[in-house]
PDB file of C-alpha atoms in Angstrom:
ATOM      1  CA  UNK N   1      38.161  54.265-121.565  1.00 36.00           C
ATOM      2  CA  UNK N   2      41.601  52.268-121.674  1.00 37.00           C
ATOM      3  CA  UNK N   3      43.136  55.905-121.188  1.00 33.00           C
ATOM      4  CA  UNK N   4      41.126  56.630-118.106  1.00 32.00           C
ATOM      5  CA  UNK N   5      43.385  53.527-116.145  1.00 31.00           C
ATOM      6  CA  UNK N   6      46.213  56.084-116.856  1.00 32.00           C
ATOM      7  CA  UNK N   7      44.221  59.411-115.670  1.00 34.00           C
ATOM      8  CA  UNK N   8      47.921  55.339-106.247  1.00 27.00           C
ATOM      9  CA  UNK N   9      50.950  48.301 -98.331  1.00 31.00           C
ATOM     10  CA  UNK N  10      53.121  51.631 -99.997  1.00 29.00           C
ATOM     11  CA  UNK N  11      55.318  53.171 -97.497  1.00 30.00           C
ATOM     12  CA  UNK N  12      58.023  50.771 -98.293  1.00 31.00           C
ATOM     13  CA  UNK N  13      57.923  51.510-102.620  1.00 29.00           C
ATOM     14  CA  UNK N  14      57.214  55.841-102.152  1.00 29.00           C
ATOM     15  CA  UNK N  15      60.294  56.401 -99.714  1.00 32.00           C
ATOM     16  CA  UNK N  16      62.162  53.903-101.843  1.00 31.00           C
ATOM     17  CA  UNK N  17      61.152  55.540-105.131  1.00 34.00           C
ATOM     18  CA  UNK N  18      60.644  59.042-103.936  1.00 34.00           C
ATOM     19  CA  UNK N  19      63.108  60.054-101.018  1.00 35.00           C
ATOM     20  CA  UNK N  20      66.088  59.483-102.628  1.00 36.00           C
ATOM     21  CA  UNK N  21      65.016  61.456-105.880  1.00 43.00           C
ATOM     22  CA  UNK N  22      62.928  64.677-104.718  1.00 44.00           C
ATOM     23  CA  UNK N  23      63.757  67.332-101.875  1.00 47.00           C
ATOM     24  CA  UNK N  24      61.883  67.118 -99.012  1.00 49.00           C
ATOM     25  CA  UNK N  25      58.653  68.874 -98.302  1.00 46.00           C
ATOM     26  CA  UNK N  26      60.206  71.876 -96.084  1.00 50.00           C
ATOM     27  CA  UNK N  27      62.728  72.571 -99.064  1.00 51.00           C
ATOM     28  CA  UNK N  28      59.703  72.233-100.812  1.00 48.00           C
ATOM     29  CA  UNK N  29      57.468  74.808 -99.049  1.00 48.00           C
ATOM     30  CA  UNK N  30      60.637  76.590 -98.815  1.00 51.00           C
ATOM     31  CA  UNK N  31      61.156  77.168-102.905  1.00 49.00           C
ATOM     32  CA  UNK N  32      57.669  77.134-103.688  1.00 46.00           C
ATOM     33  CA  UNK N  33      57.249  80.685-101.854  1.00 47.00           C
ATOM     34  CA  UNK N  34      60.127  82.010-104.014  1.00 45.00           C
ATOM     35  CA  UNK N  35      57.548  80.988-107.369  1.00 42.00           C
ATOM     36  CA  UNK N  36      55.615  84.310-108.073  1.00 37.00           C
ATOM     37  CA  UNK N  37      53.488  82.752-111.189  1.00 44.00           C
ATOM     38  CA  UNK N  38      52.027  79.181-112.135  1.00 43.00           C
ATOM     39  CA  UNK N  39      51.109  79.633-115.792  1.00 44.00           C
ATOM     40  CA  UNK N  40      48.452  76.553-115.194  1.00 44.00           C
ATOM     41  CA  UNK N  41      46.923  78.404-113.038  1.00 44.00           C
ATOM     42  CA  UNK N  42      47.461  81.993-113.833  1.00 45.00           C
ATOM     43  CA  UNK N  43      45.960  81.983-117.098  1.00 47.00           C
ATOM     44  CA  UNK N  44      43.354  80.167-116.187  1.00 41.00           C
ATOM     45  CA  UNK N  45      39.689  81.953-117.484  1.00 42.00           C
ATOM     46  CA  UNK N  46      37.191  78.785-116.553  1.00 39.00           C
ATOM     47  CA  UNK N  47      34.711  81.213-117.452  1.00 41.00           C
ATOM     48  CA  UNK N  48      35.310  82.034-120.850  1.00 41.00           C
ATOM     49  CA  UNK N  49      35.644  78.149-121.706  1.00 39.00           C
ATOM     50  CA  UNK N  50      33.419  77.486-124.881  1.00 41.00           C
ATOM     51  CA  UNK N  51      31.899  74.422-123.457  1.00 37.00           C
ATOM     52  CA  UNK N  52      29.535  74.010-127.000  1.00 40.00           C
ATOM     53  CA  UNK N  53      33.438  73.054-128.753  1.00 40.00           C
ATOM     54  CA  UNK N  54      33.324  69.855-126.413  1.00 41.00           C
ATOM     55  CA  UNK N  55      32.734  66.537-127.976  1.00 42.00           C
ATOM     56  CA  UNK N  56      30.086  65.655-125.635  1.00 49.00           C
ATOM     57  CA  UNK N  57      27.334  64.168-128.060  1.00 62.00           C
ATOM     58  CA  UNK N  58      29.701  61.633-129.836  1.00 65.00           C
ATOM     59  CA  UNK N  59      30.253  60.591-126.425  1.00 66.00           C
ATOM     60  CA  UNK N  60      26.690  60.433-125.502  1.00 75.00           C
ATOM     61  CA  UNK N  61      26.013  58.406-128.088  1.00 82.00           C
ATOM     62  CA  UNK N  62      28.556  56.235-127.617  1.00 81.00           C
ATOM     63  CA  UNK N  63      27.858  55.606-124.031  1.00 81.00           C
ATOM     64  CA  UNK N  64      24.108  55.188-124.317  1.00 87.00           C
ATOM     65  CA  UNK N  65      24.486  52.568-127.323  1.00 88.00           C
ATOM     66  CA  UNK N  66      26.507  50.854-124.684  1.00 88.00           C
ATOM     67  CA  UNK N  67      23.871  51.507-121.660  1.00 91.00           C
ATOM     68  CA  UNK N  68      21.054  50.044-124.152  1.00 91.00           C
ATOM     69  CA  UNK N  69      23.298  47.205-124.708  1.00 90.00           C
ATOM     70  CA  UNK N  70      23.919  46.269-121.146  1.00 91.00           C
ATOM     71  CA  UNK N  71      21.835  47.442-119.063  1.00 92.00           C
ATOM     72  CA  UNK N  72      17.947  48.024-120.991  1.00 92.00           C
ATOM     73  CA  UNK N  73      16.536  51.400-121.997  1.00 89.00           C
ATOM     74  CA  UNK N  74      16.692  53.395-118.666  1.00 91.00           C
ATOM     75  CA  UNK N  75      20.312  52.487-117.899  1.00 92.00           C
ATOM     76  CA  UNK N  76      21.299  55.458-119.851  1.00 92.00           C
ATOM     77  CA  UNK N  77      19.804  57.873-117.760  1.00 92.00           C
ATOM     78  CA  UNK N  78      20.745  56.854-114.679  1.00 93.00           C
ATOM     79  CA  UNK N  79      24.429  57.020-116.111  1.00 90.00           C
ATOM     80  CA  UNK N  80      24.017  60.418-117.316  1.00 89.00           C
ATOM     81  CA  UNK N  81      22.483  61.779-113.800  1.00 92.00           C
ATOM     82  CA  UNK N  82      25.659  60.289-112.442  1.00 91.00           C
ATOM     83  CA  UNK N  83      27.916  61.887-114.531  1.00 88.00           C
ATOM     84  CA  UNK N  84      26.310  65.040-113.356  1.00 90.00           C
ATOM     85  CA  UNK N  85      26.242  64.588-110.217  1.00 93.00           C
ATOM     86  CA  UNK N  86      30.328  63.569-109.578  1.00 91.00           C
ATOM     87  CA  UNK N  87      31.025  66.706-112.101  1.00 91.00           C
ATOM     88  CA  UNK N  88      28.993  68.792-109.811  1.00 93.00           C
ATOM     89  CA  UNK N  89      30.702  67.099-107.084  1.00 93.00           C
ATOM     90  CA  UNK N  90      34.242  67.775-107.892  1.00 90.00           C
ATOM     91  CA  UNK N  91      33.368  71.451-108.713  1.00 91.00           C
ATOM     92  CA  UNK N  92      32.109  71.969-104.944  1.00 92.00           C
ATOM     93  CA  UNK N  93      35.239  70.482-103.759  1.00 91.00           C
ATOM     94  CA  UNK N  94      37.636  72.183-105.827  1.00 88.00           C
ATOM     95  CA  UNK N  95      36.770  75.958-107.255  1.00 88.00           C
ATOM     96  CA  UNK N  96      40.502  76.666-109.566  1.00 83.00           C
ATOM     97  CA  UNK N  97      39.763  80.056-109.435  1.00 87.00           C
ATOM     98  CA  UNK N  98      38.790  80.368-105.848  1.00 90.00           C
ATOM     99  CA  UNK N  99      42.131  77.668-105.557  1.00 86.00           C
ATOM    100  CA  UNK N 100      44.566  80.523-107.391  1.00 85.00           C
ATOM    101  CA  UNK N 101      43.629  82.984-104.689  1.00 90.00           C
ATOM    102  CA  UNK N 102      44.031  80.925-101.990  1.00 90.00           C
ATOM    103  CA  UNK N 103      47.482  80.341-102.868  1.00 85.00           C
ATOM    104  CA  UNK N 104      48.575  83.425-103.917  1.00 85.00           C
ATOM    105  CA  UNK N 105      47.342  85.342-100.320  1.00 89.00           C
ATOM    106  CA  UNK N 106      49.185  82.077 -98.942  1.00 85.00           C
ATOM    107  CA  UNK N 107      52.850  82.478-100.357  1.00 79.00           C
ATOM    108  CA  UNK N 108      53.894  85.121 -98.778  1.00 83.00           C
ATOM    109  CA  UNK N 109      52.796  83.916 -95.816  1.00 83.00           C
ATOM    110  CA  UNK N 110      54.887  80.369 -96.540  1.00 78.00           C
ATOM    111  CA  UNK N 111      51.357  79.067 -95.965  1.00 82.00           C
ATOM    112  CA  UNK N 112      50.722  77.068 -98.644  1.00 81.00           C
ATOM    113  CA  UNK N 113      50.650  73.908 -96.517  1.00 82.00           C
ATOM    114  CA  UNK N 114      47.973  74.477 -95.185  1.00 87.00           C
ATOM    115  CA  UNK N 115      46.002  75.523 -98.323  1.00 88.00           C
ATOM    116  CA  UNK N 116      46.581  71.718 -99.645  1.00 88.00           C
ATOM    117  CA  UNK N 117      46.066  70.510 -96.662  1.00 89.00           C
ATOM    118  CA  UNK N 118      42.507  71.674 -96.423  1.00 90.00           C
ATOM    119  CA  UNK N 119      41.751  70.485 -99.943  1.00 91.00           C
ATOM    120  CA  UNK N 120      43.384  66.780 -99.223  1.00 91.00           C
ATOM    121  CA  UNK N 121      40.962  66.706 -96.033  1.00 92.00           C
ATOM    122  CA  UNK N 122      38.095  66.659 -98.487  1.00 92.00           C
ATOM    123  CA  UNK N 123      39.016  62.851-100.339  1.00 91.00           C
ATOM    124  CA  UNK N 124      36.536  61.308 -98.287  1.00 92.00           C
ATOM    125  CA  UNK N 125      33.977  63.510 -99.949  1.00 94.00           C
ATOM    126  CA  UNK N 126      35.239  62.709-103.488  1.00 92.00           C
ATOM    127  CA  UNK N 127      35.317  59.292-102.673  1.00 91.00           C
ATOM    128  CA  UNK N 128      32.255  58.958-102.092  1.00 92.00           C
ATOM    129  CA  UNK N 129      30.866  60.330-105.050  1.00 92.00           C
ATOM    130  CA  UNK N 130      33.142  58.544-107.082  1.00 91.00           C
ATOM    131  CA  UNK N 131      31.677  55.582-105.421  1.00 92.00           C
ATOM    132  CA  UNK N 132      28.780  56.474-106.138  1.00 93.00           C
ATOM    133  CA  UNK N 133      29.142  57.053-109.842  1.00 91.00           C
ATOM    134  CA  UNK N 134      30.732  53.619-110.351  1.00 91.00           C
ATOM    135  CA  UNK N 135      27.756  52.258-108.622  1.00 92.00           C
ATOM    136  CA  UNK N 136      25.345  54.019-110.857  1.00 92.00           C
ATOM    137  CA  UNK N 137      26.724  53.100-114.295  1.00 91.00           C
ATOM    138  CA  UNK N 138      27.257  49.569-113.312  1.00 92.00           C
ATOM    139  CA  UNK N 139      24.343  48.301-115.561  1.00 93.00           C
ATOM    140  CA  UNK N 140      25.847  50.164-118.251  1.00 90.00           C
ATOM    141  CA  UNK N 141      29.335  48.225-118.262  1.00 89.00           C
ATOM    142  CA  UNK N 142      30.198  44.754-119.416  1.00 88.00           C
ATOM    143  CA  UNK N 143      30.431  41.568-117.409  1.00 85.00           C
ATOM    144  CA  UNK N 144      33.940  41.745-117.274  1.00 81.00           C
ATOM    145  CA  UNK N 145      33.953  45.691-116.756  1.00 83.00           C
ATOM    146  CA  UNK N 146      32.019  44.988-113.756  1.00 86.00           C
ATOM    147  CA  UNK N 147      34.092  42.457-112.286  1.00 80.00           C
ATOM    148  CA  UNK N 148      37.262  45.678-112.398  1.00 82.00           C
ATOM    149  CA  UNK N 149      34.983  47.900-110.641  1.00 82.00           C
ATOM    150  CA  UNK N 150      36.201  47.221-107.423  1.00 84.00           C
ATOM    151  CA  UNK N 151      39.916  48.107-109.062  1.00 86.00           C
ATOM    152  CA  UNK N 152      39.193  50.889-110.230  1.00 84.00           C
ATOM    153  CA  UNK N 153      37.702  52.470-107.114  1.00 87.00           C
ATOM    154  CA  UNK N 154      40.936  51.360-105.815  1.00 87.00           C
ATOM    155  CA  UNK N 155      42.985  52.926-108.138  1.00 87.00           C
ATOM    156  CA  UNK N 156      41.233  56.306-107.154  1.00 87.00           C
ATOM    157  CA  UNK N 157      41.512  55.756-103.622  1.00 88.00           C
ATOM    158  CA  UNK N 158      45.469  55.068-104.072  1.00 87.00           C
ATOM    159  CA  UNK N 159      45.745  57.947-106.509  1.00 88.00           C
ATOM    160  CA  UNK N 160      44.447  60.551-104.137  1.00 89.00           C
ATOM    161  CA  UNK N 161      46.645  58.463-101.174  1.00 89.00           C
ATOM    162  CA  UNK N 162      49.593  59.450-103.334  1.00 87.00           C
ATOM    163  CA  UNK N 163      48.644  63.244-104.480  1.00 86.00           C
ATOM    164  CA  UNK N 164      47.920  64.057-100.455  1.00 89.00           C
ATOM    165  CA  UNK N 165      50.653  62.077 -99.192  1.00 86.00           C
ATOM    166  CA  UNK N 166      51.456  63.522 -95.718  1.00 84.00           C
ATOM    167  CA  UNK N 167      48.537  65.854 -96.385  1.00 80.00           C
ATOM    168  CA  UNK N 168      49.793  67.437 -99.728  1.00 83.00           C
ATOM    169  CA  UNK N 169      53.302  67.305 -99.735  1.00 83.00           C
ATOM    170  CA  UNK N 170      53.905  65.960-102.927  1.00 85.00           C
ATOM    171  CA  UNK N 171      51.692  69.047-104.443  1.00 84.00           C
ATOM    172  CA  UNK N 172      54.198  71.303-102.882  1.00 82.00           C
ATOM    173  CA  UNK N 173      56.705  69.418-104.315  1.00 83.00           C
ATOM    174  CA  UNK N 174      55.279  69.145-108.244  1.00 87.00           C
ATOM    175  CA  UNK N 175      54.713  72.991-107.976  1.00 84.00           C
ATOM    176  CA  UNK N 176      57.801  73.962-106.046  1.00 82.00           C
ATOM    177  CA  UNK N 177      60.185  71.866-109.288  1.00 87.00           C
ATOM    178  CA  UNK N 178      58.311  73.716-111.744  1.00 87.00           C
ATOM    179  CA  UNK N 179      55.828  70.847-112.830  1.00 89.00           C
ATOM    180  CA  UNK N 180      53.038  73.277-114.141  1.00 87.00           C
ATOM    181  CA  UNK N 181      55.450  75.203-116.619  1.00 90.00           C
ATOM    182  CA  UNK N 182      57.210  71.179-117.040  1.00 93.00           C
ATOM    183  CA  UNK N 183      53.859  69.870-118.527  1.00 93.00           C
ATOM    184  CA  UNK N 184      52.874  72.774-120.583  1.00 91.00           C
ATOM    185  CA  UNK N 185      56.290  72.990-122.042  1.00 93.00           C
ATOM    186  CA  UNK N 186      56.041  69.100-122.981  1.00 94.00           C
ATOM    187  CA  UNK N 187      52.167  69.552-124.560  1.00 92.00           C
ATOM    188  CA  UNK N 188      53.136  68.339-127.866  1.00 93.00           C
ATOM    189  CA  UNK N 189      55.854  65.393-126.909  1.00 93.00           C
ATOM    190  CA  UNK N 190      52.969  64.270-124.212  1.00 93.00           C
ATOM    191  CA  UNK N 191      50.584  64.253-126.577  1.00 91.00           C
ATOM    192  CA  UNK N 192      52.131  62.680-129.437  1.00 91.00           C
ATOM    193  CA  UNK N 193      53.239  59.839-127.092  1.00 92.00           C
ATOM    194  CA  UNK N 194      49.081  59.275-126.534  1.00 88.00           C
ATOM    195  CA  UNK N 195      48.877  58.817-130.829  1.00 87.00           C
ATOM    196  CA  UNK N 196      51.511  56.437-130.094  1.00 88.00           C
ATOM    197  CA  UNK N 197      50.041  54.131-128.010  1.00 86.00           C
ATOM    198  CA  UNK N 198      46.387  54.740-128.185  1.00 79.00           C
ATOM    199  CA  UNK N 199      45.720  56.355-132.056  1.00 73.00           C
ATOM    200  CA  UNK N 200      45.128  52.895-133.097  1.00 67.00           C
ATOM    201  CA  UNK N 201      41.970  52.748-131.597  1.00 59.00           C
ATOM    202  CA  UNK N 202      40.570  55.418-134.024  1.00 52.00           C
ATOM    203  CA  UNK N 203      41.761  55.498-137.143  1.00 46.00           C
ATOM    204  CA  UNK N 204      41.338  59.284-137.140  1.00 42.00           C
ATOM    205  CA  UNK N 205      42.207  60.236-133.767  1.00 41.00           C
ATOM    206  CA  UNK N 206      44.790  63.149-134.809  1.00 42.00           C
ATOM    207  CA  UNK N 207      45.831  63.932-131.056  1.00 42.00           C
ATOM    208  CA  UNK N 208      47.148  67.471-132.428  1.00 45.00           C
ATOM    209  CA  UNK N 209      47.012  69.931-130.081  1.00 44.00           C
ATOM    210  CA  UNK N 210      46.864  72.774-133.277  1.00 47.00           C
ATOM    211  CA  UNK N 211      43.367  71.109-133.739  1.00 44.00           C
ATOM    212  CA  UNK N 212      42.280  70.928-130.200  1.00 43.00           C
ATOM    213  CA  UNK N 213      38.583  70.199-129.375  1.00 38.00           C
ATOM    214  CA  UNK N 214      37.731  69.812-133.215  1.00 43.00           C
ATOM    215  CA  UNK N 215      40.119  67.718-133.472  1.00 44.00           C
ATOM    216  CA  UNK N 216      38.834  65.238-130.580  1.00 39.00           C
ATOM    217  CA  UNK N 217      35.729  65.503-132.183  1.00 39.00           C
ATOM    218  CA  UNK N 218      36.739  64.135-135.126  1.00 42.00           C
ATOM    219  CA  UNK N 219      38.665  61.520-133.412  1.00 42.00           C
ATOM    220  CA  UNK N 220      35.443  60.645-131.519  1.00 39.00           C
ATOM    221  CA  UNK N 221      33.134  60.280-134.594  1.00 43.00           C
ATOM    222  CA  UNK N 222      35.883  57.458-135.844  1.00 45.00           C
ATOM    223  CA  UNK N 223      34.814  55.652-132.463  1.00 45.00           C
ATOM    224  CA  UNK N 224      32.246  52.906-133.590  1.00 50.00           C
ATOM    225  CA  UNK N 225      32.508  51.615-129.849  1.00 54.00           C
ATOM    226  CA  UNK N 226      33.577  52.463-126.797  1.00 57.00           C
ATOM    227  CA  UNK N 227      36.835  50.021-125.693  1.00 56.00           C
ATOM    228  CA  UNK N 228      36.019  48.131-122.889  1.00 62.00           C
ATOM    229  CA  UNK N 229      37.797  48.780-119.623  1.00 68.00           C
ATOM    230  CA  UNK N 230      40.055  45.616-119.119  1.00 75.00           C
ATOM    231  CA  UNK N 231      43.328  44.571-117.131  1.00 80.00           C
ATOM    232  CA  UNK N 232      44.768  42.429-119.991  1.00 83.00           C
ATOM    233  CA  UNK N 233      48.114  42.262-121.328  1.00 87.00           C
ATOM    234  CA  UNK N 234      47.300  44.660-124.072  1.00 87.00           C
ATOM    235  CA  UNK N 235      46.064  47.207-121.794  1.00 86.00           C
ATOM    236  CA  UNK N 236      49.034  46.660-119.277  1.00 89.00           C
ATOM    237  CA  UNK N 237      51.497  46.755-121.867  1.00 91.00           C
ATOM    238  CA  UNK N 238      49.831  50.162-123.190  1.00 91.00           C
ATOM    239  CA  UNK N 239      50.165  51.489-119.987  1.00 90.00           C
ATOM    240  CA  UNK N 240      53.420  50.978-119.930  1.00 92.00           C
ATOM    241  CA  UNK N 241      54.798  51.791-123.503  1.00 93.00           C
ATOM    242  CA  UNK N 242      52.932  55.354-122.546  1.00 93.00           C
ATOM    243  CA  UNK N 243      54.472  55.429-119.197  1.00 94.00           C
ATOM    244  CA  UNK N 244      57.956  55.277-120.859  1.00 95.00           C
ATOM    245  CA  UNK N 245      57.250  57.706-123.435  1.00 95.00           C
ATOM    246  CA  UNK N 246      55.643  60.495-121.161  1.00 95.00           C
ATOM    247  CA  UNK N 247      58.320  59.934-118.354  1.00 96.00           C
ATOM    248  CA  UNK N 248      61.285  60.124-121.236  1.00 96.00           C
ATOM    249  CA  UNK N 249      59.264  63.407-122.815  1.00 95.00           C
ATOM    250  CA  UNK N 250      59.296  64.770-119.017  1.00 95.00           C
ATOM    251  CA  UNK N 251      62.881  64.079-118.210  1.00 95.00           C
ATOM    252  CA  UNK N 252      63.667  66.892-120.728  1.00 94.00           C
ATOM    253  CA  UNK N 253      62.467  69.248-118.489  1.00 94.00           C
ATOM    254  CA  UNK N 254      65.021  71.688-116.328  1.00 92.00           C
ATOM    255  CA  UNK N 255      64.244  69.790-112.672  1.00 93.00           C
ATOM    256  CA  UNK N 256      63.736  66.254-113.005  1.00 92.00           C
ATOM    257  CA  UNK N 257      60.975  66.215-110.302  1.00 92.00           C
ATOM    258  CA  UNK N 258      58.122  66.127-112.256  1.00 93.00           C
ATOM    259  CA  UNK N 259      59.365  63.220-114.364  1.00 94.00           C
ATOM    260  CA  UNK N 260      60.080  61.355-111.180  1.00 93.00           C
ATOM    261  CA  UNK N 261      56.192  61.986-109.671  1.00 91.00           C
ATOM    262  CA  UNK N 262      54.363  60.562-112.857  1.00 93.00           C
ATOM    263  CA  UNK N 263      56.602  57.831-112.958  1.00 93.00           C
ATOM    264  CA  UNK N 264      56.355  56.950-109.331  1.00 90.00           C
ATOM    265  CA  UNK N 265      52.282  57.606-110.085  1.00 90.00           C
ATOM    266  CA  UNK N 266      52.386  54.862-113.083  1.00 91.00           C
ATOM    267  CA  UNK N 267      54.547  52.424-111.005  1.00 90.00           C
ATOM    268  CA  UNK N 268      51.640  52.829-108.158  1.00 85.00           C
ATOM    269  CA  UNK N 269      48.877  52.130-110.586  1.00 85.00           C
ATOM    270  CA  UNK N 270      50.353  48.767-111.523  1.00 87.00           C
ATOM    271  CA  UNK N 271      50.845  47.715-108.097  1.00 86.00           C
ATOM    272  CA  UNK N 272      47.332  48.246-107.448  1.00 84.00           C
ATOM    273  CA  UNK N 273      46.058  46.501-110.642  1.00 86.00           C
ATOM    274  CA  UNK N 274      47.167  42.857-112.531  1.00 87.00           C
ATOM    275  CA  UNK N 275      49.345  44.455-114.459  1.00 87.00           C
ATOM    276  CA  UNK N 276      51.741  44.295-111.754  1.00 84.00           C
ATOM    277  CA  UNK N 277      51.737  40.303-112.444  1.00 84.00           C
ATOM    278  CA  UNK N 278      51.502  40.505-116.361  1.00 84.00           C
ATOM    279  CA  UNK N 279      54.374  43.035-116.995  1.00 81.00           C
ATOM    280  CA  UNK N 280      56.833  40.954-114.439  1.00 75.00           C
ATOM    281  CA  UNK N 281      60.124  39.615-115.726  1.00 68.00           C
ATOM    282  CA  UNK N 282      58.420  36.230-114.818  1.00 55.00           C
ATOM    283  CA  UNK N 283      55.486  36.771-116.866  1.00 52.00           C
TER     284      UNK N 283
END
């Protein structure tokens, strides 16, 4: 869970971080119509996704040892429902497929604008069920778990601030610099900075993407417990080390853009959470 607080008062910090990095949103728009493929999303076959290769019963089991523990013997259900329900949720929102299309009869329009923009009109919706979902698996989290919930929600609600900023520019922006092809590109450096920082808490978690979902299996099943979700100094400073290593992996990349947005993303995080505090020069 101490990964999750990686998967954003502002104004002043984005233009400061932002403008005087990235091109604006019309030069944006502008390049973006020039892309004719987004690997990410080109390739993409939801469909044939082997969903049985998922690790989703070490998980279970994790979670409802932890329900039992916290919250008595129908916690766990209520949790799992949940979990349904904000999956289902985000699926209704968002169809990639039905996404792809969208933007591909868009571009040679120079449309694509408008495409995010009807997609970043929907965060009240996905608030909402993320709301929901934190309020349903309350029982299931620790006292001090419970006490970050508020935190958390607004991490998401500051997240999705900084994705639809002016209604999606910064999409337009991550696509237009090449941030799909950027990330893929960076798989294994991105990946090996997660071993890094977080392998410790498995002693088998083998983060190789060569592996992939029997791999995360096996670095499940080394999971006695599931790590609670705390703002401490450990966590902060976690956050950070991987913030550093992901952003440096990035910056290898042709357009520095994409580097720039996750780094601005992590540096929005903090200021939403204590870490701000515990990773100050005072501190």
């Amino acid at each position: 869970m101490k990964s999750l607080i990686i998967c954003f008062a502002v104004s002043g910090f984005l233009c400061a971080g932002l403008c005087q990095k990235l091109p604006t949103a019309d030069e944006a728009l502008a390049k973006i119509n020039e892309i004719v493929d987004i690997p990410g999303l080109k390739n993409l076959d939801l469909k044939g996704l082997n969903m049985s290769m998922l690790p989703f019963n070490e998980a279970e089991n994790l979670l409802k040892k932890k329900c039992e523990k916290n919250g008595g013997p129908n916690a766990y259900e209520t949790a799992k429902a949940a979990g349904s329900n904000v999956v289902n949720c985000v699926k209704d929102l968002v169809d990639l497929n039905v996404l792809k299309q969208e933007m591909d009869a868009a571009r040679p329009t120079g449309d694509l604008d408008e495409v995010f923009k009807k997609y970043c009109h929907k965060k009240p919706i996905l608030k909402g069920c993320v709301t929901n979902f934190t309020d349903a698996i309350e029982p299931c989290l620790d006292p001090v778990e419970r006490e970050n919930k508020k935190i958390v929600l607004n991490i998401t609600e500051k997240i999705l601030n900084f994705v639809c900023f002016k209604e999606g520019d910064r999409i337009a922006l991550f696509i237009a610099a090449k941030g799909p092809e950027c990330f893929q590109a960076k798989t294994q450096a991105i990946m090996d900075c997660g071993n890094s920082t977080y392998g410790k808490y498995s002693k088998d978690l083998p983060m190789n993407p060569e592996q992939g979902l029997a791999g995360l299996t096996t670095s499940l099943s080394g999971i006695k417990d599931l790590p609670s979700l705390v703002f401490d100094q450990k966590t902060c400073t976690d956050m950070n080390t991987l913030q550093g290593c992901v952003v440096n992996a990035l910056e290898g990349c042709e357009d520095p853009t994409p580097a720039n947005l996750l780094d601005s993303i992590f540096n929005y995080i903090k200021k939403v959470t204590p870490c701000q505090k515990m990773l100050s020069p005072q501190a």
